[in-house]
Amino acid sequence: MANDTTAAARSAAPAASENPSTPEIPSTPETPSTPETPSTSGRLPLLALLALATAVFVTSLTETLPAGVLPGMSADLDVGEAAMGQAVTVYALGTALTAVPLAARTAAWRRKRLLLTSVAGFAAANTVTAVSSSYALTMGARFLAGVAAGVAWALLAGYARRIAPPHLQGRAVAVAMTGIPLALSLGVPAGTFLGEAVGWRVAFTAMTVIAVALLGWIALAVPDLPGEAHGGRAPVARTLRVPGVLPVLAVTFTLVLAHTVLYTYVAAYLGDRGLAGSTGLVLLVFGAASLAGIWFTGRHIDRRLRILTLAGTGLVAVAAAVLAVPAGGTALVLTAAALWGFGWGGAPTLLQTAVADAGGEHADTAQTLLVSLWNAAMAGGGIAGGVLLDALGAGSLSWSVLVLLVPVVALVAGARAHGFPARPASRR
């Protein structure tokens, strides 16, 4: 969160009919969907949703790209790889620290204006990163990119919900969130190859080019929607008292922490198992399985959110148990990567949809809190994984995942009435 982040509420509001400032548009053949109005045809507005998916892709890849070009960046900026690795941590901190206050300050902004501002922020940050010869300036640009990500993550999933028909809102979020596994399975390997072939600066320049092209796509294809009315977002304390919000946030923090502890140091884990040469293949399998997981989630989320959350957590736990086997060979590790990716792929969509449904009229604030906690968990996972790696060795990483997933299952199971309800939420 890569996620990128990295990943809903209304974005800035759940469904259009839930925003008192948005008039209902009669669903008749004489009222076509246009870039200024949400779809009323009963079908998903795929061109707009794919633009949002590309924004998710840019957000996720901007976060994770330094991991693929780390040696070149550290050599050019004359710092160690450990110091250069903090480019990911600084990005996550930029998101975690600014998502809540920025969401409050921009609550009244029209949604397209806010999305365009966020994408422009990525273009600026990646441009500075590409041309910088200073470590301090590069880290400042990475923090700016994290700020842009905080705005984007608090906006994108809810935006997807609002431009879709009510009965397809979960599927719309799933389409938008395909940008995450695409960034992991295609973006990072492609950026790594580009960095090795022509230099890491070209890889970041390519990110700027994508962001600039995306600005035009959004301007032409994405419907504009109003921001918040009546004074903006609800206070955090009031939102946390809404039944179901706190369990979803607790699940989010713990699940992302568990995932990040292992994912951040998967190369170190594989090296410890004598499989250092398989890192690219393992990540490719993980990314491909994540795509399959988000596709499956999108097919069933509107009816089976609770079951999918429990099943996904269970698959990640099985994968961690397999990786804990000391004598596991390449085939076993690849099997675990596939299970892990399939179970994890739908997590951003499931959690964002759960917090949107639970939050109700306070969904905006709940979504922003989720974004902050997600990135705080990513930063915490990187730190905790490093401590475990130094103190107990790579073998401790998979066991720590299993330990952290126990409260996740308990929280989801206990939130049967609110948060992860047994019956699907009614979306009007």
CSV table of C-alpha atoms in Angstrom, one decimal:
chain,number,residue,atom,x,y,z
A,1,MET,CA,0.0,0.0,0.0
A,2,ALA,CA,0.6,-0.3,-0.8
A,3,ASN,CA,-0.7,-0.4,-1.4
A,4,ASP,CA,-0.5,0.9,-1.6
A,5,THR,CA,-0.6,1.3,0.5
A,6,THR,CA,-1.6,0.1,-0.9
A,7,ALA,CA,-5.9,-1.2,-0.2
A,8,ALA,CA,-13.6,1.8,1.0
A,9,ALA,CA,-15.8,4.5,1.9
A,10,ARG,CA,-17.7,6.8,-0.2
A,11,SER,CA,-14.3,8.1,-1.1
A,12,ALA,CA,-15.6,10.8,-0.1
A,13,ALA,CA,-19.1,9.3,0.2
A,14,PRO,CA,-20.6,5.9,-0.3
A,15,ALA,CA,-23.4,5.8,-2.8
A,16,ALA,CA,-24.7,8.9,-4.5
A,17,SER,CA,-28.1,8.5,-3.0
A,18,GLU,CA,-26.5,8.6,0.5
A,19,ASN,CA,-25.1,12.1,0.0
A,20,PRO,CA,-27.8,14.6,0.7
A,21,SER,CA,-26.2,17.1,-1.7
A,22,THR,CA,-26.4,14.7,-4.6
A,23,PRO,CA,-29.8,14.7,-6.3
A,24,GLU,CA,-31.1,11.4,-7.6
A,25,ILE,CA,-31.0,11.0,-11.4
A,26,PRO,CA,-33.9,9.1,-12.8
A,27,SER,CA,-32.9,5.8,-14.3
A,28,THR,CA,-34.5,6.2,-17.8
A,29,PRO,CA,-33.3,5.8,-21.3
A,30,GLU,CA,-33.5,9.5,-21.7
A,31,THR,CA,-30.9,10.1,-18.9
A,32,PRO,CA,-27.6,8.7,-20.3
A,33,SER,CA,-24.5,8.4,-18.2
A,34,THR,CA,-22.0,11.2,-18.9
A,35,PRO,CA,-18.7,12.3,-17.4
A,36,GLU,CA,-20.8,14.6,-15.2
A,37,THR,CA,-23.2,12.0,-13.7
A,38,PRO,CA,-22.8,8.5,-12.2
A,39,SER,CA,-23.9,5.5,-14.3
A,40,THR,CA,-27.6,4.9,-14.2
A,41,SER,CA,-27.7,2.1,-16.8
A,42,GLY,CA,-27.3,-0.8,-14.3
A,43,ARG,CA,-23.9,-1.6,-15.8
A,44,LEU,CA,-20.4,-0.8,-14.5
A,45,PRO,CA,-18.8,2.4,-16.1
A,46,LEU,CA,-15.7,0.4,-17.1
A,47,LEU,CA,-13.8,3.3,-18.8
A,48,ALA,CA,-14.0,5.4,-15.6
A,49,LEU,CA,-13.3,2.5,-13.3
A,50,LEU,CA,-10.2,1.5,-15.4
A,51,ALA,CA,-9.0,5.1,-15.0
A,52,LEU,CA,-9.4,4.7,-11.2
A,53,ALA,CA,-7.6,1.3,-11.4
A,54,THR,CA,-4.7,3.1,-13.2
A,55,ALA,CA,-4.6,5.7,-10.4
A,56,VAL,CA,-4.4,2.8,-7.9
A,57,PHE,CA,-1.6,1.3,-10.1
A,58,VAL,CA,0.4,4.5,-10.0
A,59,THR,CA,-0.1,4.8,-6.2
A,60,SER,CA,1.0,1.3,-5.5
A,61,LEU,CA,4.0,1.2,-7.9
A,62,THR,CA,5.3,4.6,-6.8
A,63,GLU,CA,5.4,3.1,-3.3
A,64,THR,CA,7.1,-0.2,-4.2
A,65,LEU,CA,9.4,0.8,-7.1
A,66,PRO,CA,12.4,1.7,-4.9
A,67,ALA,CA,12.5,-2.0,-3.8
A,68,GLY,CA,13.2,-3.1,-7.4
A,69,VAL,CA,15.9,-0.4,-8.1
A,70,LEU,CA,17.4,-0.2,-4.7
A,71,PRO,CA,21.1,-1.0,-5.6
A,72,GLY,CA,21.2,1.6,-8.4
A,73,MET,CA,19.5,4.3,-6.2
A,74,SER,CA,21.9,3.7,-3.2
A,75,ALA,CA,25.0,3.8,-5.5
A,76,ASP,CA,24.0,7.0,-7.3
A,77,LEU,CA,23.0,8.8,-4.1
A,78,ASP,CA,26.0,7.4,-2.2
A,79,VAL,CA,24.1,5.8,0.7
A,80,GLY,CA,23.8,2.3,1.9
A,81,GLU,CA,21.0,0.0,0.8
A,82,ALA,CA,19.5,0.0,4.3
A,83,ALA,CA,19.3,3.8,4.2
A,84,MET,CA,17.9,3.8,0.7
A,85,GLY,CA,15.3,1.3,1.7
A,86,GLN,CA,13.8,3.9,4.0
A,87,ALA,CA,12.4,5.5,0.9
A,88,VAL,CA,9.5,3.0,1.3
A,89,THR,CA,9.1,3.8,5.0
A,90,VAL,CA,9.1,7.6,4.4
A,91,TYR,CA,6.4,7.1,1.8
A,92,ALA,CA,4.2,5.1,4.2
A,93,LEU,CA,4.8,7.7,6.9
A,94,GLY,CA,3.7,10.5,4.6
A,95,THR,CA,0.5,8.8,4.0
A,96,ALA,CA,-0.1,7.7,7.6
A,97,LEU,CA,0.6,11.2,9.1
A,98,THR,CA,-1.4,13.3,6.6
A,99,ALA,CA,-4.3,11.3,5.4
A,100,VAL,CA,-6.7,12.3,8.2
A,101,PRO,CA,-6.0,16.0,8.3
A,102,LEU,CA,-5.9,16.4,4.5
A,103,ALA,CA,-9.1,14.5,4.1
A,104,ALA,CA,-10.8,16.9,6.5
A,105,ARG,CA,-9.4,20.0,4.8
A,106,THR,CA,-10.4,18.8,1.3
A,107,ALA,CA,-13.8,17.3,2.2
A,108,ALA,CA,-15.7,19.9,0.4
A,109,TRP,CA,-13.6,19.7,-2.8
A,110,ARG,CA,-15.3,18.2,-5.9
A,111,ARG,CA,-14.0,14.6,-6.3
A,112,LYS,CA,-12.5,15.0,-9.8
A,113,ARG,CA,-10.6,18.0,-8.7
A,114,LEU,CA,-9.2,16.2,-5.7
A,115,LEU,CA,-8.3,13.1,-7.8
A,116,LEU,CA,-6.5,15.2,-10.4
A,117,THR,CA,-4.6,17.0,-7.6
A,118,SER,CA,-3.4,13.7,-6.2
A,119,VAL,CA,-2.2,12.3,-9.5
A,120,ALA,CA,-0.4,15.6,-10.3
A,121,GLY,CA,1.3,15.2,-6.9
A,122,PHE,CA,2.6,11.8,-8.0
A,123,ALA,CA,3.9,13.3,-11.3
A,124,ALA,CA,5.7,16.0,-9.4
A,125,ALA,CA,7.2,13.7,-6.7
A,126,ASN,CA,8.4,11.1,-9.3
A,127,THR,CA,9.9,13.9,-11.4
A,128,VAL,CA,11.9,15.2,-8.5
A,129,THR,CA,13.0,11.7,-7.6
A,130,ALA,CA,14.2,11.0,-11.2
A,131,VAL,CA,16.4,14.1,-11.3
A,132,SER,CA,17.5,14.4,-7.7
A,133,SER,CA,21.2,13.9,-6.8
A,134,SER,CA,20.6,14.5,-3.1
A,135,TYR,CA,19.5,11.8,-0.7
A,136,ALA,CA,17.7,14.4,1.5
A,137,LEU,CA,15.8,15.8,-1.6
A,138,THR,CA,14.9,12.3,-2.7
A,139,MET,CA,13.4,11.5,0.7
A,140,GLY,CA,11.5,14.7,0.7
A,141,ALA,CA,10.0,13.8,-2.7
A,142,ARG,CA,9.1,10.3,-1.4
A,143,PHE,CA,7.3,12.0,1.6
A,144,LEU,CA,5.4,14.2,-0.9
A,145,ALA,CA,4.5,11.0,-2.9
A,146,GLY,CA,3.1,9.5,0.4
A,147,VAL,CA,1.0,12.6,1.0
A,148,ALA,CA,-0.5,12.3,-2.5
A,149,ALA,CA,-1.1,8.6,-1.8
A,150,GLY,CA,-3.0,9.5,1.4
A,151,VAL,CA,-5.3,11.7,-0.6
A,152,ALA,CA,-5.7,9.0,-3.3
A,153,TRP,CA,-6.4,6.1,-0.9
A,154,ALA,CA,-9.0,8.1,1.0
A,155,LEU,CA,-10.7,8.8,-2.3
A,156,LEU,CA,-10.5,6.0,-4.8
A,157,ALA,CA,-12.5,3.2,-3.4
A,158,GLY,CA,-15.4,5.4,-2.5
A,159,TYR,CA,-15.3,7.1,-5.8
A,160,ALA,CA,-15.6,3.7,-7.5
A,161,ARG,CA,-18.7,3.0,-5.3
A,162,ARG,CA,-20.4,6.2,-6.1
A,163,ILE,CA,-20.2,6.0,-9.9
A,164,ALA,CA,-21.5,2.4,-9.9
A,165,PRO,CA,-25.1,1.1,-9.6
A,166,PRO,CA,-25.8,0.3,-5.9
A,167,HIS,CA,-26.0,-3.5,-6.4
A,168,LEU,CA,-22.5,-3.5,-8.1
A,169,GLN,CA,-20.6,-1.3,-5.7
A,170,GLY,CA,-18.5,-4.0,-4.3
A,171,ARG,CA,-17.6,-5.2,-7.8
A,172,ALA,CA,-16.7,-1.6,-8.8
A,173,VAL,CA,-14.2,-1.4,-5.9
A,174,ALA,CA,-12.7,-4.7,-7.0
A,175,VAL,CA,-12.2,-3.4,-10.6
A,176,ALA,CA,-10.5,-0.2,-9.2
A,177,MET,CA,-8.3,-2.3,-6.8
A,178,THR,CA,-6.9,-4.4,-9.7
A,179,GLY,CA,-4.2,-1.7,-9.8
A,180,ILE,CA,-2.6,-3.2,-6.7
A,181,PRO,CA,-1.8,-6.7,-7.9
A,182,LEU,CA,-1.0,-5.3,-11.4
A,183,ALA,CA,1.6,-3.1,-9.8
A,184,LEU,CA,3.1,-6.0,-7.8
A,185,SER,CA,3.0,-8.6,-10.6
A,186,LEU,CA,3.8,-6.4,-13.6
A,187,GLY,CA,4.9,-3.0,-12.5
A,188,VAL,CA,7.7,-3.8,-10.1
A,189,PRO,CA,9.3,-6.4,-12.4
A,190,ALA,CA,9.0,-4.1,-15.4
A,191,GLY,CA,10.4,-1.2,-13.4
A,192,THR,CA,13.3,-3.4,-12.1
A,193,PHE,CA,14.1,-4.5,-15.7
A,194,LEU,CA,13.9,-0.9,-16.9
A,195,GLY,CA,16.2,0.3,-14.1
A,196,GLU,CA,18.7,-2.4,-14.8
A,197,ALA,CA,18.7,-1.8,-18.6
A,198,VAL,CA,18.7,2.0,-18.8
A,199,GLY,CA,18.9,3.3,-15.2
A,200,TRP,CA,16.6,3.8,-12.2
A,201,ARG,CA,16.0,7.4,-13.1
A,202,VAL,CA,14.3,6.3,-16.4
A,203,ALA,CA,12.0,4.1,-14.4
A,204,PHE,CA,10.8,7.0,-12.3
A,205,THR,CA,10.5,9.2,-15.4
A,206,ALA,CA,8.2,6.6,-16.9
A,207,MET,CA,6.1,6.8,-13.8
A,208,THR,CA,5.7,10.6,-14.4
A,209,VAL,CA,4.7,9.9,-18.1
A,210,ILE,CA,2.0,7.5,-16.9
A,211,ALA,CA,0.7,10.0,-14.4
A,212,VAL,CA,0.5,12.8,-16.9
A,213,ALA,CA,-1.4,10.6,-19.4
A,214,LEU,CA,-3.7,9.6,-16.6
A,215,LEU,CA,-4.6,13.2,-15.9
A,216,GLY,CA,-6.0,13.5,-19.4
A,217,TRP,CA,-7.9,10.1,-19.0
A,218,ILE,CA,-9.5,11.2,-15.8
A,219,ALA,CA,-10.5,14.6,-17.2
A,220,LEU,CA,-12.3,12.9,-20.1
A,221,ALA,CA,-13.7,9.7,-18.7
A,222,VAL,CA,-14.3,10.0,-15.0
A,223,PRO,CA,-17.6,11.5,-13.7
A,224,ASP,CA,-17.3,14.5,-11.5
A,225,LEU,CA,-19.1,14.3,-8.1
A,226,PRO,CA,-19.6,16.8,-5.3
A,227,GLY,CA,-17.7,16.7,-2.0
A,228,GLU,CA,-19.1,16.8,1.5
A,229,ALA,CA,-21.9,19.0,2.5
A,230,HIS,CA,-22.9,20.3,5.9
A,231,GLY,CA,-19.4,21.0,7.4
A,232,GLY,CA,-17.4,18.1,6.1
A,233,ARG,CA,-16.4,14.9,7.8
A,234,ALA,CA,-17.5,13.5,11.1
A,235,PRO,CA,-15.1,13.8,14.1
A,236,VAL,CA,-12.8,10.7,14.5
A,237,ALA,CA,-14.2,9.9,18.0
A,238,ARG,CA,-17.8,9.9,16.8
A,239,THR,CA,-16.8,7.6,13.8
A,240,LEU,CA,-15.0,5.1,16.1
A,241,ARG,CA,-18.2,4.8,18.1
A,242,VAL,CA,-20.2,3.6,15.1
A,243,PRO,CA,-20.8,-0.1,15.5
A,244,GLY,CA,-18.6,-2.2,13.3
A,245,VAL,CA,-16.0,0.5,12.4
A,246,LEU,CA,-13.5,-0.3,15.2
A,247,PRO,CA,-13.4,-4.1,14.4
A,248,VAL,CA,-12.8,-3.4,10.7
A,249,LEU,CA,-10.0,-1.0,11.6
A,250,ALA,CA,-8.4,-3.4,14.0
A,251,VAL,CA,-8.6,-6.2,11.4
A,252,THR,CA,-7.0,-3.9,8.9
A,253,PHE,CA,-4.0,-2.9,11.1
A,254,THR,CA,-3.3,-6.5,12.2
A,255,LEU,CA,-3.7,-8.1,8.8
A,256,VAL,CA,-1.6,-5.6,7.0
A,257,LEU,CA,1.1,-5.8,9.8
A,258,ALA,CA,1.2,-9.6,9.4
A,259,HIS,CA,1.5,-9.4,5.6
A,260,THR,CA,4.1,-6.7,5.6
A,261,VAL,CA,6.4,-8.4,8.1
A,262,LEU,CA,7.0,-11.2,5.7
A,263,TYR,CA,6.5,-9.5,2.3
A,264,THR,CA,9.1,-6.8,3.0
A,265,TYR,CA,11.8,-9.4,3.8
A,266,VAL,CA,10.7,-12.1,1.4
A,267,ALA,CA,14.1,-11.8,-0.4
A,268,ALA,CA,15.9,-12.3,2.9
A,269,TYR,CA,13.6,-15.3,3.7
A,270,LEU,CA,14.3,-16.9,0.3
A,271,GLY,CA,18.1,-16.3,0.7
A,272,ASP,CA,18.0,-18.0,4.0
A,273,ARG,CA,16.4,-21.0,2.4
A,274,GLY,CA,18.9,-21.1,-0.4
A,275,LEU,CA,16.4,-19.9,-2.9
A,276,ALA,CA,17.8,-16.3,-3.6
A,277,GLY,CA,17.6,-16.9,-7.3
A,278,SER,CA,13.9,-17.6,-7.1
A,279,THR,CA,12.8,-14.2,-5.7
A,280,GLY,CA,11.5,-12.8,-9.0
A,281,LEU,CA,9.6,-16.0,-9.8
A,282,VAL,CA,8.1,-16.1,-6.3
A,283,LEU,CA,6.9,-12.5,-6.6
A,284,LEU,CA,5.5,-13.1,-10.0
A,285,VAL,CA,3.5,-16.1,-8.8
A,286,PHE,CA,2.3,-14.0,-5.8
A,287,GLY,CA,1.2,-11.2,-8.1
A,288,ALA,CA,-0.6,-13.4,-10.6
A,289,ALA,CA,-2.4,-15.2,-7.7
A,290,SER,CA,-3.4,-11.8,-6.3
A,291,LEU,CA,-5.0,-10.9,-9.6
A,292,ALA,CA,-7.0,-14.1,-9.5
A,293,GLY,CA,-7.9,-13.4,-5.8
A,294,ILE,CA,-9.2,-9.9,-6.6
A,295,TRP,CA,-11.2,-11.3,-9.6
A,296,PHE,CA,-12.8,-13.9,-7.4
A,297,THR,CA,-13.5,-11.4,-4.7
A,298,GLY,CA,-15.1,-9.0,-7.2
A,299,ARG,CA,-17.5,-11.8,-8.3
A,300,HIS,CA,-18.7,-12.6,-4.8
A,301,ILE,CA,-18.1,-9.6,-2.5
A,302,ASP,CA,-21.6,-8.2,-2.7
A,303,ARG,CA,-23.0,-11.4,-1.2
A,304,ARG,CA,-20.2,-13.0,0.8
A,305,LEU,CA,-18.0,-10.4,2.3
A,306,ARG,CA,-17.7,-12.1,5.7
A,307,ILE,CA,-16.9,-15.6,4.3
A,308,LEU,CA,-14.4,-14.1,1.8
A,309,THR,CA,-12.5,-12.3,4.6
A,310,LEU,CA,-12.3,-15.4,6.7
A,311,ALA,CA,-11.3,-17.6,3.8
A,312,GLY,CA,-8.6,-15.1,2.6
A,313,THR,CA,-7.1,-14.9,6.1
A,314,GLY,CA,-7.1,-18.7,6.3
A,315,LEU,CA,-5.3,-19.0,3.0
A,316,VAL,CA,-2.6,-16.5,4.2
A,317,ALA,CA,-2.3,-18.5,7.4
A,318,VAL,CA,-1.9,-21.8,5.4
A,319,ALA,CA,0.8,-20.2,3.2
A,320,ALA,CA,2.7,-18.9,6.3
A,321,ALA,CA,2.5,-22.4,7.8
A,322,VAL,CA,4.0,-23.9,4.6
A,323,LEU,CA,6.7,-21.3,4.6
A,324,ALA,CA,7.6,-22.2,8.2
A,325,VAL,CA,8.6,-25.7,7.1
A,326,PRO,CA,12.5,-25.5,7.2
A,327,ALA,CA,13.1,-28.0,4.4
A,328,GLY,CA,10.7,-26.5,1.9
A,329,GLY,CA,12.0,-26.6,-1.7
A,330,THR,CA,11.1,-24.3,-4.6
A,331,ALA,CA,7.9,-26.1,-5.5
A,332,LEU,CA,6.6,-25.8,-1.9
A,333,VAL,CA,7.5,-22.2,-1.7
A,334,LEU,CA,5.8,-21.4,-5.0
A,335,THR,CA,2.7,-23.2,-3.8
A,336,ALA,CA,2.7,-21.1,-0.6
A,337,ALA,CA,3.2,-17.9,-2.7
A,338,ALA,CA,0.1,-18.8,-4.8
A,339,LEU,CA,-2.0,-19.4,-1.7
A,340,TRP,CA,-0.7,-16.2,-0.1
A,341,GLY,CA,-1.4,-14.1,-3.2
A,342,PHE,CA,-4.9,-15.5,-3.7
A,343,GLY,CA,-5.8,-15.0,-0.1
A,344,TRP,CA,-4.3,-11.5,0.1
A,345,GLY,CA,-5.4,-10.2,-3.3
A,346,GLY,CA,-9.0,-9.4,-2.3
A,347,ALA,CA,-8.0,-7.9,1.1
A,348,PRO,CA,-8.0,-4.2,0.1
A,349,THR,CA,-11.4,-4.5,-1.6
A,350,LEU,CA,-12.9,-6.5,1.3
A,351,LEU,CA,-11.6,-4.1,4.0
A,352,GLN,CA,-12.6,-0.9,2.2
A,353,THR,CA,-16.0,-2.2,1.4
A,354,ALA,CA,-16.5,-3.4,5.0
A,355,VAL,CA,-15.5,0.0,6.5
A,356,ALA,CA,-17.8,1.8,4.0
A,357,ASP,CA,-20.8,-0.4,4.9
A,358,ALA,CA,-20.1,-0.1,8.6
A,359,GLY,CA,-19.4,3.6,8.6
A,360,GLY,CA,-22.7,4.6,6.9
A,361,GLU,CA,-23.0,8.4,7.0
A,362,HIS,CA,-19.5,8.6,8.6
A,363,ALA,CA,-17.9,6.4,5.9
A,364,ASP,CA,-15.6,9.2,4.7
A,365,THR,CA,-13.9,9.5,8.0
A,366,ALA,CA,-13.8,5.7,8.5
A,367,GLN,CA,-12.1,5.3,5.2
A,368,THR,CA,-9.5,7.9,6.0
A,369,LEU,CA,-8.8,6.2,9.3
A,370,LEU,CA,-8.4,2.9,7.4
A,371,VAL,CA,-5.9,4.5,5.0
A,372,SER,CA,-3.8,5.9,7.9
A,373,LEU,CA,-3.8,2.6,9.8
A,374,TRP,CA,-3.0,0.6,6.7
A,375,ASN,CA,0.2,2.7,6.1
A,376,ALA,CA,1.1,2.8,9.8
A,377,ALA,CA,0.9,-1.0,9.7
A,378,MET,CA,3.2,-1.1,6.6
A,379,ALA,CA,5.7,1.1,8.3
A,380,GLY,CA,5.4,-1.0,11.5
A,381,GLY,CA,5.7,-4.2,9.6
A,382,GLY,CA,8.9,-3.1,8.0
A,383,ILE,CA,10.4,-2.2,11.4
A,384,ALA,CA,9.1,-5.3,13.2
A,385,GLY,CA,10.3,-7.6,10.4
A,386,GLY,CA,13.7,-6.1,10.5
A,387,VAL,CA,14.0,-6.6,14.3
A,388,LEU,CA,12.8,-10.2,14.0
A,389,LEU,CA,15.3,-10.8,11.1
A,390,ASP,CA,18.2,-9.5,13.1
A,391,ALA,CA,17.2,-11.1,16.5
A,392,LEU,CA,15.7,-14.4,15.5
A,393,GLY,CA,16.6,-15.0,11.9
A,394,ALA,CA,14.4,-15.3,8.7
A,395,GLY,CA,12.6,-18.4,10.0
A,396,SER,CA,10.8,-16.2,12.6
A,397,LEU,CA,9.0,-14.2,9.9
A,398,SER,CA,6.5,-16.8,8.9
A,399,TRP,CA,5.8,-17.8,12.5
A,400,SER,CA,5.1,-14.1,13.3
A,401,VAL,CA,2.5,-14.1,10.6
A,402,LEU,CA,0.7,-17.0,12.1
A,403,VAL,CA,0.6,-15.4,15.5
A,404,LEU,CA,-0.8,-12.1,14.2
A,405,LEU,CA,-3.5,-13.9,12.1
A,406,VAL,CA,-5.1,-15.4,15.2
A,407,PRO,CA,-6.6,-12.1,16.5
A,408,VAL,CA,-7.7,-11.3,12.9
A,409,VAL,CA,-9.8,-14.4,12.7
A,410,ALA,CA,-11.2,-13.8,16.2
A,411,LEU,CA,-12.1,-10.2,15.3
A,412,VAL,CA,-13.8,-11.1,12.1
A,413,ALA,CA,-15.7,-13.9,13.7
A,414,GLY,CA,-16.8,-11.7,16.6
A,415,ALA,CA,-18.0,-8.9,14.3
A,416,ARG,CA,-21.0,-10.9,13.1
A,417,ALA,CA,-23.6,-8.2,13.6
A,418,HIS,CA,-21.5,-5.1,12.6
A,419,GLY,CA,-18.3,-4.8,10.6
A,420,PHE,CA,-18.3,-8.3,9.0
A,421,PRO,CA,-22.0,-9.1,9.1
A,422,ALA,CA,-23.4,-12.5,8.4
A,423,ARG,CA,-25.9,-11.0,6.0
A,424,PRO,CA,-24.9,-8.6,3.2
A,425,ALA,CA,-25.3,-4.9,3.8
A,426,SER,CA,-28.2,-3.2,2.1
A,427,ARG,CA,-27.0,-0.5,-0.3
A,428,ARG,CA,-29.7,1.9,-1.4
